[in-house]
Each structure stands twice: as C-alpha cells, then as structure tokens.
Amino acid sequence: MNAAARPYRSVLYIPGSKDRALEKATTLACDAIIFDLEDAVAVEEKVNARATLARALTEADYGARARIVRVNGLDTAWGRDDVIAMAEAIHAGAKIDAILIPKVSMKGDLDAVANLINGVPLWAMMETAMGMLNAAEIAAHPRLEGMVMGTNDLAKELQSRFRADRLPLVTGLGLCLLAAKTYGRIIVDGVYNAFKDEAGLKVECDQGRDMGFDGKTLIHPAQLEIANAAFAPSEAEIDLARRQIAAFEEAQAQGLGVAVVDGKIVENLHIVTARQVLAKAEAIAALAN
Ligand SMILES: CC(C)(COP(=O)(O)OP(=O)(O)OC[C@H]1O[C@@H](n2cnc3c(N)ncnc32)[C@H](O)[C@@H]1OP(=O)(O)O)[C@@H](O)C(=O)NCCC(=O)NCCSC(=O)C[C@H](O)C(=O)O
Ligand SMILES: [Mg+2]
C-alpha cells in the first residue's frame, strides 16, 4: 500500500528487545508499529536488541501494518550502528518501511542518516524546541515521509506541566502540523502516558483528530481500539460525505457551483474533503480484509 493512502490511526511502540511483544504485535489491530531501539530499550540491551529486532523483521508476519524502526540518535554510542544494522537487515531480507530518527532538530540531522542508508524513507521525531522552529525545513527534506510528535521530550525541554488540554504544547503541535501538511507528509500525534486511563486517552485522541493529525502513537495494546475509532471517519461523516457529493453533482448538472446540505453550503473544496473521507474509510475497510 502506498504511504499516502495507508491509514495511520494507531501507531504502536514496541520495545525492540522484547520477544514476547514483538510476537504479540503480529496479532494486534494497529495500523503501524514503531519498533523501538531508543527509549524503550535499556542501555544493557541496546546491542542485543538490534539482532532480536532484525530477526523479527525477517521472520515474523506483520501483515499490512507499516514497519517503522526507531534508531538511537547519531549523537549516541548506538545510533550509527543501529542504522547500519538495519541497512544490513534490509539487504538480508528484513521488511522495514521506514527509519525513524529521534530528536530531529534541523535538516542536517536527516542528511546524516540519509547518507548511511539508501532506499528507505525517513521519519522524524519532532520533540525538541529547535525542531519546532525548524519544522518547515525538516518537512521539506526529500527523504522525509512522516513526522511523529514526541510530546514527552518536548514537555521536558519546555519544562511545561501536564494539562489535559495540552495548552503548553499546542504551539509546537501546530507548527509541525503546518509543516507536514505543507509538504504532504504523514504526521502522528504523541503518546498518552497513562495507558489505563481510557477517558483521558479519548479526549487526547479527539483533540489530535480535530487538529488534523493522521493518528496517534501508543504505548500499550489497550489503547488501540480508542485510537482506531477516533481517527477513522465516523458513520455520520461517511454519510454526510456521500450526501455532499450527490448534492454537488446534482447542482453541477443544473449549472450551479454551490449545493446546500443540512443547511450548509457545499462547494468544490468541500467535495475534496468528502472524497478524502470516503477514501480513508475504504482504506480502513481494505485493511480488515
Ligand atoms: C508500559 C509497559 C511497560 C507495560 O507493560 P506490561 O506491564 O507488560 O503490560 P501488560 O502486562 O498490561 O501487557 C499485557 C500484554 O500486552 C503486551 N504488551 C504490552 N505492551 C506492549 C506493546 N507496547 N506492544 C506489544 N505488546 C505489548 C504484553 O507483552 C502482554 O502480553 P501477554 O504476554 O500476551 O499478556 C509496556 O506496555 C511497554 O513497554 N510499552 C512500550 C513503552 C515504550 O515503547 N516506550 C517508548 C516509546 S514512548 C516515547 O518514547 C515517546 C517519545 O519519544 C516522546 O518523547 O514523547
Ligand atoms: Mg522522545
């Protein structure tokens, strides 16, 4: 499936060192997996995790789920070897859809990884204050396919407090969204740490969907259902899209450029959105088959 058409409602982090979680993920209802070599892997496990992960990505069947590997930063003791190990794994048959680079602050951070690995799209963790300010040049990078908000690291650097409305983070979220949408990149929201708090997760998913994110990164399987529902078109949205398209086509047949549905005008631009809603619903339905 091409990246633009693929749903990214639920993007689950899995520690690259944990065999059980790597196996379990073959059965989980997530649209994408971030196989993590960075924060989810303890220092003592960093080196072994590369081989564990390379084996899983060669032998396990992750179906239609997008397979994204988060490497350590090139400024750490492990980053360069992580990237080289993943390039070798691909060469040996591992299926990897993208490499995710942590703490991308400028275009040069992407260049450095791009020079080490060919032929695989890059994704950027957006989680530093400088990254927020340079979001446009990062999104414009020709190898970039997607952005992931790293709201924990961002909150740490901003010294902000947790708020259910995420007011301290909204500027950064908005800057990255503007950049991603300008360059047609995928962009997924940050994690919700309290993985047993379903109500809180739903509020944050709905906020992310309202803002325009394609989906949410998750840390536990219990979070999948809520994210999948929040980032899929609802029945009401699908029904409205169909009625808008029908009404607009009828208006056009009568030589008119505007239709009215449910008391609201429908113009060509609304039809673009309506068609996107239907295309996303179809792509989600195709995943289920
Ligand atoms: C948070 C956890 C440590 C909790 O793990 P655990 O106590 O094992 O949970 P459960 O007992 O409830 O697990 C039930 C079963 O589900 C499997 N499981 C748990 N988590 C995952 C997962 N992420 N993927 C796949 N499978 C998972 C368990 O193996 C159990 O299976 P079974 O044996 O069949 O019962 C744990 O969830 C965890 O490690 N989560 C990932 C944490 C992580 O990846 N953190 C780093 C990413 S977040 C980040 O870095 C954000 C960003 O950079 C920023 O700055 O914001
Ligand atoms: Mg982080």
Short mmCIF file of C-alpha atoms and ligand atoms in Angstrom, two decimals:
data_model
loop_
_atom_site.label_atom_id
_atom_site.label_comp_id
_atom_site.label_asym_id
_atom_site.label_seq_id
_atom_site.Cartn_x
_atom_site.Cartn_y
_atom_site.Cartn_z
CA MET A 1 0.00 0.00 0.00
CA ASN A 2 1.42 3.43 -0.82
CA ALA A 3 2.23 5.57 2.21
CA ALA A 4 -0.20 8.38 1.42
CA ALA A 5 -3.19 6.01 1.16
CA ARG A 6 -2.26 3.89 4.18
CA PRO A 7 -4.14 4.58 7.43
CA TYR A 8 -2.00 5.56 10.44
CA ARG A 9 -4.73 5.74 13.09
CA SER A 10 -2.84 3.66 15.64
CA VAL A 11 0.96 3.58 15.71
CA LEU A 12 2.17 1.26 18.46
CA TYR A 13 5.64 1.47 20.04
CA ILE A 14 7.16 -1.91 20.77
CA PRO A 15 10.48 -2.31 22.59
CA GLY A 16 12.81 -3.88 20.02
CA SER A 17 14.31 -6.04 22.77
CA LYS A 18 11.11 -7.78 23.88
CA ASP A 19 10.49 -11.07 22.06
CA ARG A 20 7.02 -11.54 23.55
CA ALA A 21 5.81 -8.05 22.49
CA LEU A 22 7.38 -8.47 19.02
CA GLU A 23 5.46 -11.71 18.58
CA LYS A 24 2.23 -10.35 20.04
CA ALA A 25 2.26 -7.43 17.62
CA THR A 26 1.63 -9.77 14.68
CA THR A 27 -1.93 -10.13 16.00
CA LEU A 28 -2.68 -6.61 17.24
CA ALA A 29 -5.09 -4.23 15.48
CA CYS A 30 -2.61 -1.43 14.88
CA ASP A 31 -2.07 0.32 11.56
CA ALA A 32 1.67 0.77 12.13
CA ILE A 33 4.36 -0.34 14.53
CA ILE A 34 7.36 1.62 15.74
CA PHE A 35 9.97 -0.99 16.61
CA ASP A 36 11.97 0.91 19.17
CA LEU A 37 15.71 0.74 19.74
CA GLU A 38 15.73 4.10 21.59
CA ASP A 39 13.94 4.97 24.83
CA ALA A 40 12.06 1.68 25.30
CA VAL A 41 15.32 -0.31 25.35
CA ALA A 42 17.60 -0.38 28.40
CA VAL A 43 21.26 0.54 27.88
CA GLU A 44 22.41 -3.03 28.67
CA GLU A 45 20.07 -4.40 25.97
CA LYS A 46 20.84 -1.90 23.20
CA VAL A 47 23.29 -4.05 21.27
CA ASN A 48 21.37 -7.34 21.52
CA ALA A 49 18.11 -5.58 20.60
CA ARG A 50 19.42 -4.93 17.06
CA ALA A 51 19.74 -8.64 16.32
CA THR A 52 16.45 -9.50 18.08
CA LEU A 53 14.65 -6.90 16.00
CA ALA A 54 16.35 -7.79 12.71
CA ARG A 55 15.27 -11.42 13.23
CA ALA A 56 11.66 -10.45 13.97
CA LEU A 57 11.51 -8.18 10.92
CA THR A 58 12.81 -11.01 8.75
CA GLU A 59 10.78 -13.91 10.14
CA ALA A 60 7.54 -12.54 11.62
CA ASP A 61 4.50 -11.67 9.52
CA TYR A 62 3.28 -8.18 10.41
CA GLY A 63 0.77 -8.20 7.54
CA ALA A 64 -0.36 -4.78 6.33
CA ARG A 65 0.98 -2.96 9.38
CA ALA A 66 3.62 -0.37 8.48
CA ARG A 67 7.00 -1.31 9.98
CA ILE A 68 8.96 1.69 11.25
CA VAL A 69 12.23 1.27 13.16
CA ARG A 70 13.24 3.97 15.63
CA VAL A 71 17.02 4.04 15.91
CA ASN A 72 19.08 5.82 18.55
CA GLY A 73 20.35 9.30 17.70
CA LEU A 74 23.64 9.56 15.82
CA ASP A 75 24.98 11.56 18.77
CA THR A 76 24.77 8.44 20.98
CA ALA A 77 27.03 5.40 21.21
CA TRP A 78 24.45 3.25 19.34
CA GLY A 79 22.85 5.34 16.61
CA ARG A 80 25.29 4.82 13.76
CA ASP A 81 25.49 1.06 14.34
CA ASP A 82 21.68 0.86 14.60
CA VAL A 83 21.28 2.44 11.16
CA ILE A 84 23.98 0.25 9.61
CA ALA A 85 22.46 -2.87 11.22
CA MET A 86 19.03 -2.02 9.78
CA ALA A 87 20.54 -1.39 6.32
CA GLU A 88 22.21 -4.83 6.51
CA ALA A 89 18.98 -6.40 7.73
CA ILE A 90 17.07 -4.98 4.76
CA HIS A 91 19.76 -6.32 2.45
CA ALA A 92 19.32 -9.75 4.08
CA GLY A 93 15.54 -9.72 3.61
CA ALA A 94 14.06 -7.86 6.58
CA LYS A 95 10.96 -5.83 5.75
CA ILE A 96 11.35 -2.25 7.02
CA ASP A 97 9.11 0.53 5.70
CA ALA A 98 10.87 3.48 7.32
CA ILE A 99 13.60 4.56 9.71
CA LEU A 100 12.51 6.94 12.48
CA ILE A 101 15.16 9.33 13.76
CA PRO A 102 14.82 10.72 17.30
CA LYS A 103 15.19 14.38 18.28
CA VAL A 104 15.44 15.81 14.79
CA SER A 105 16.22 19.49 15.20
CA MET A 106 17.34 20.51 11.72
CA LYS A 107 17.58 19.29 8.15
CA GLY A 108 21.19 18.17 8.69
CA ASP A 109 20.02 15.53 11.21
CA LEU A 110 18.14 13.85 8.36
CA ASP A 111 21.04 14.25 5.91
CA ALA A 112 23.34 12.42 8.33
CA VAL A 113 21.09 9.33 8.42
CA ALA A 114 20.22 9.58 4.71
CA ASN A 115 23.94 9.26 3.97
CA LEU A 116 24.11 5.96 5.89
CA ILE A 117 21.08 4.18 4.43
CA ASN A 118 19.61 4.26 0.92
CA GLY A 119 16.22 3.38 -0.45
CA VAL A 120 14.16 3.55 2.73
CA PRO A 121 12.01 6.55 3.67
CA LEU A 122 12.90 8.54 6.78
CA TRP A 123 10.58 9.70 9.55
CA ALA A 124 11.43 12.39 12.11
CA MET A 125 10.65 12.52 15.83
CA MET A 126 9.55 16.10 16.44
CA GLU A 127 10.40 16.62 20.09
CA THR A 128 12.92 19.43 20.55
CA ALA A 129 12.26 23.15 20.77
CA MET A 130 14.62 23.73 17.84
CA GLY A 131 12.79 21.05 15.86
CA MET A 132 9.56 23.01 16.32
CA LEU A 133 11.22 26.17 14.99
CA ASN A 134 12.75 24.27 12.05
CA ALA A 135 9.70 22.11 11.30
CA ALA A 136 9.31 23.52 7.78
CA GLU A 137 12.87 22.72 6.63
CA ILE A 138 12.58 19.25 8.21
CA ALA A 139 9.26 18.54 6.46
CA ALA A 140 10.72 19.75 3.15
CA HIS A 141 13.54 17.16 3.22
CA PRO A 142 13.19 14.96 0.10
CA ARG A 143 13.69 11.70 2.02
CA LEU A 144 11.12 12.55 4.70
CA GLU A 145 7.84 10.63 4.66
CA GLY A 146 6.40 11.19 8.12
CA MET A 147 6.63 13.04 11.41
CA VAL A 148 5.96 11.73 14.94
CA MET A 149 5.32 14.14 17.81
CA GLY A 150 7.48 13.36 20.86
CA THR A 151 5.44 15.17 23.45
CA ASN A 152 7.30 13.74 26.46
CA ASP A 153 10.66 15.08 25.33
CA LEU A 154 9.11 18.34 24.22
CA ALA A 155 7.39 18.86 27.60
CA LYS A 156 10.69 18.04 29.31
CA GLU A 157 12.57 20.69 27.35
CA LEU A 158 9.82 23.28 27.75
CA GLN A 159 9.57 22.48 31.48
CA SER A 160 5.82 22.53 30.98
CA ARG A 161 3.26 20.80 33.19
CA PHE A 162 0.81 18.13 32.06
CA ARG A 163 -2.58 19.61 31.22
CA ALA A 164 -5.50 17.65 29.78
CA ASP A 165 -5.94 20.37 27.13
CA ARG A 166 -2.18 20.30 26.25
CA LEU A 167 -2.12 24.10 26.11
CA PRO A 168 1.68 24.29 26.63
CA LEU A 169 2.26 22.01 23.63
CA VAL A 170 -0.27 23.44 21.21
CA THR A 171 2.16 25.87 19.55
CA GLY A 172 4.61 23.06 18.77
CA LEU A 173 1.89 20.67 17.63
CA GLY A 174 0.52 23.38 15.33
CA LEU A 175 3.90 24.29 13.84
CA CYS A 176 4.62 20.67 12.99
CA LEU A 177 1.15 20.17 11.54
CA LEU A 178 1.55 23.23 9.32
CA ALA A 179 4.92 21.95 8.11
CA ALA A 180 3.71 18.38 7.49
CA LYS A 181 0.59 19.48 5.63
CA THR A 182 2.55 21.98 3.51
CA TYR A 183 4.81 19.20 2.22
CA GLY A 184 2.23 16.39 2.16
CA ARG A 185 3.87 14.35 4.93
CA ILE A 186 2.14 11.93 7.32
CA ILE A 187 2.01 13.26 10.88
CA VAL A 188 1.03 11.34 14.01
CA ASP A 189 0.43 12.69 17.50
CA GLY A 190 2.41 11.94 20.67
CA VAL A 191 1.74 9.23 23.27
CA TYR A 192 -0.68 9.33 26.20
CA ASN A 193 1.36 8.03 29.12
CA ALA A 194 -1.48 6.96 31.45
CA PHE A 195 -2.23 3.81 29.48
CA LYS A 196 -5.00 2.64 31.81
CA ASP A 197 -6.91 5.95 31.57
CA GLU A 198 -9.29 5.34 28.67
CA ALA A 199 -11.30 8.54 29.13
CA GLY A 200 -8.16 10.71 29.13
CA LEU A 201 -6.83 8.94 26.04
CA LYS A 202 -10.09 9.51 24.19
CA VAL A 203 -10.02 13.25 24.96
CA GLU A 204 -6.45 13.48 23.64
CA CYS A 205 -7.22 11.39 20.52
CA ASP A 206 -10.24 13.56 19.73
CA GLN A 207 -8.13 16.69 20.13
CA GLY A 208 -5.46 15.28 17.82
CA ARG A 209 -8.04 14.29 15.22
CA ASP A 210 -9.68 17.72 15.43
CA MET A 211 -6.28 19.34 14.83
CA GLY A 212 -5.61 17.24 11.72
CA PHE A 213 -3.23 14.50 12.87
CA ASP A 214 -3.38 11.24 10.92
CA GLY A 215 -3.27 9.15 14.08
CA LYS A 216 -1.71 8.69 17.49
CA THR A 217 1.35 6.93 18.78
CA LEU A 218 0.53 4.43 21.54
CA ILE A 219 2.45 2.51 24.17
CA HIS A 220 0.09 -0.34 25.11
CA PRO A 221 -2.31 -2.64 23.22
CA ALA A 222 -5.17 -1.47 25.46
CA GLN A 223 -5.00 1.92 23.69
CA LEU A 224 -5.58 0.61 20.15
CA GLU A 225 -9.36 0.50 19.99
CA ILE A 226 -9.83 4.08 21.15
CA ALA A 227 -7.30 5.48 18.68
CA ASN A 228 -8.64 3.38 15.80
CA ALA A 229 -12.15 4.72 16.41
CA ALA A 230 -11.10 8.34 16.96
CA PHE A 231 -9.05 8.62 13.75
CA ALA A 232 -11.46 6.74 11.46
CA PRO A 233 -14.27 8.58 9.70
CA SER A 234 -17.47 8.08 11.72
CA GLU A 235 -20.67 6.70 10.14
CA ALA A 236 -22.10 10.23 10.31
CA GLU A 237 -19.06 11.66 8.48
CA ILE A 238 -19.28 8.99 5.78
CA ASP A 239 -23.00 9.58 5.34
CA LEU A 240 -22.51 13.36 5.11
CA ALA A 241 -19.67 12.94 2.59
CA ARG A 242 -21.87 10.79 0.34
CA ARG A 243 -24.77 13.24 0.55
CA GLN A 244 -22.48 16.21 -0.16
CA ILE A 245 -21.06 14.54 -3.26
CA ALA A 246 -24.53 13.60 -4.53
CA ALA A 247 -25.94 17.09 -3.88
CA PHE A 248 -22.97 18.80 -5.50
CA GLU A 249 -23.14 16.60 -8.61
CA GLU A 250 -26.84 17.39 -8.89
CA ALA A 251 -26.15 21.12 -8.51
CA GLN A 252 -23.45 20.93 -11.20
CA ALA A 253 -25.85 19.15 -13.56
CA GLN A 254 -28.10 22.18 -13.16
CA GLY A 255 -25.22 24.54 -13.96
CA LEU A 256 -24.75 25.61 -10.30
CA GLY A 257 -21.44 25.81 -8.41
CA VAL A 258 -22.89 25.51 -4.91
CA ALA A 259 -25.19 22.99 -3.21
CA VAL A 260 -26.80 23.10 0.22
CA VAL A 261 -26.75 20.10 2.58
CA ASP A 262 -28.12 20.21 6.13
CA GLY A 263 -28.43 23.99 5.83
CA LYS A 264 -24.73 24.46 4.95
CA ILE A 265 -23.17 25.36 1.64
CA VAL A 266 -21.15 22.75 -0.23
CA GLU A 267 -18.54 23.96 -2.70
CA ASN A 268 -15.85 22.22 -4.68
CA LEU A 269 -13.40 22.39 -1.77
CA HIS A 270 -15.84 20.52 0.49
CA ILE A 271 -16.06 17.80 -2.13
CA VAL A 272 -12.28 17.35 -1.95
CA THR A 273 -12.65 16.72 1.80
CA ALA A 274 -15.69 14.47 1.27
CA ARG A 275 -13.75 12.31 -1.22
CA GLN A 276 -10.83 12.09 1.25
CA VAL A 277 -13.23 10.88 3.96
CA LEU A 278 -14.55 8.14 1.69
CA ALA A 279 -11.05 7.17 0.52
CA LYS A 280 -9.88 6.82 4.13
CA ALA A 281 -12.93 4.74 5.05
CA GLU A 282 -12.23 2.46 2.08
CA ALA A 283 -8.55 2.10 3.01
CA ILE A 284 -9.52 1.14 6.56
CA ALA A 285 -12.06 -1.38 5.28
CA ALA A 286 -9.40 -2.86 2.99
CA LEU A 287 -7.10 -3.41 6.00
CA ALA A 288 -9.76 -5.54 7.64
CA ASN A 289 -9.92 -7.90 4.62
C1 LIG B 1 4.08 0.21 29.57
C2 LIG B 1 4.53 -1.23 29.52
C3 LIG B 1 5.91 -1.36 30.19
C4 LIG B 1 3.54 -2.12 30.25
O1 LIG B 1 3.96 -3.45 30.07
P1 LIG B 1 3.29 -4.66 30.84
O2 LIG B 1 3.31 -4.41 32.32
O3 LIG B 1 3.93 -5.93 30.35
O4 LIG B 1 1.80 -4.56 30.38
P2 LIG B 1 0.70 -5.65 30.44
O5 LIG B 1 1.02 -6.71 31.42
O6 LIG B 1 -0.58 -4.92 30.62
O7 LIG B 1 0.73 -6.27 28.98
C5 LIG B 1 -0.31 -7.08 28.51
C6 LIG B 1 0.12 -7.79 27.27
O8 LIG B 1 0.39 -6.86 26.24
C7 LIG B 1 1.75 -6.98 25.80
N1 LIG B 1 2.27 -5.63 25.56
C8 LIG B 1 2.40 -4.64 26.45
N2 LIG B 1 2.86 -3.54 25.83
C9 LIG B 1 3.02 -3.87 24.54
C10 LIG B 1 3.45 -3.16 23.41
N3 LIG B 1 3.84 -1.88 23.51
N4 LIG B 1 3.45 -3.80 22.24
C11 LIG B 1 3.09 -5.10 22.13
N5 LIG B 1 2.65 -5.83 23.17
C12 LIG B 1 2.63 -5.22 24.34
C13 LIG B 1 2.47 -7.68 26.93
O9 LIG B 1 3.59 -8.38 26.40
C14 LIG B 1 1.38 -8.60 27.43
O10 LIG B 1 1.26 -9.69 26.52
P3 LIG B 1 0.83 -11.14 27.02
O11 LIG B 1 2.11 -11.77 27.44
O12 LIG B 1 0.24 -11.80 25.83
O13 LIG B 1 -0.14 -10.98 28.13
C15 LIG B 1 4.61 -1.74 28.05
O14 LIG B 1 3.34 -1.59 27.52
C16 LIG B 1 5.65 -1.09 27.20
O15 LIG B 1 6.82 -1.41 27.29
N6 LIG B 1 5.20 -0.20 26.32
C17 LIG B 1 6.06 0.45 25.37
C18 LIG B 1 6.82 1.56 26.03
C19 LIG B 1 7.60 2.28 25.01
O16 LIG B 1 7.73 1.82 23.90
N7 LIG B 1 8.14 3.43 25.35
C20 LIG B 1 8.90 4.23 24.46
C21 LIG B 1 8.04 4.91 23.48
S1 LIG B 1 7.21 6.31 24.08
C22 LIG B 1 8.29 7.59 23.65
O17 LIG B 1 9.46 7.36 23.61
C23 LIG B 1 7.68 8.86 23.30
C24 LIG B 1 8.51 9.98 22.66
O18 LIG B 1 9.81 9.72 22.33
C25 LIG B 1 8.37 11.22 23.48
O19 LIG B 1 9.36 11.90 23.74
O20 LIG B 1 7.22 11.52 23.82
MG MG B 2 11.25 11.14 22.91
#
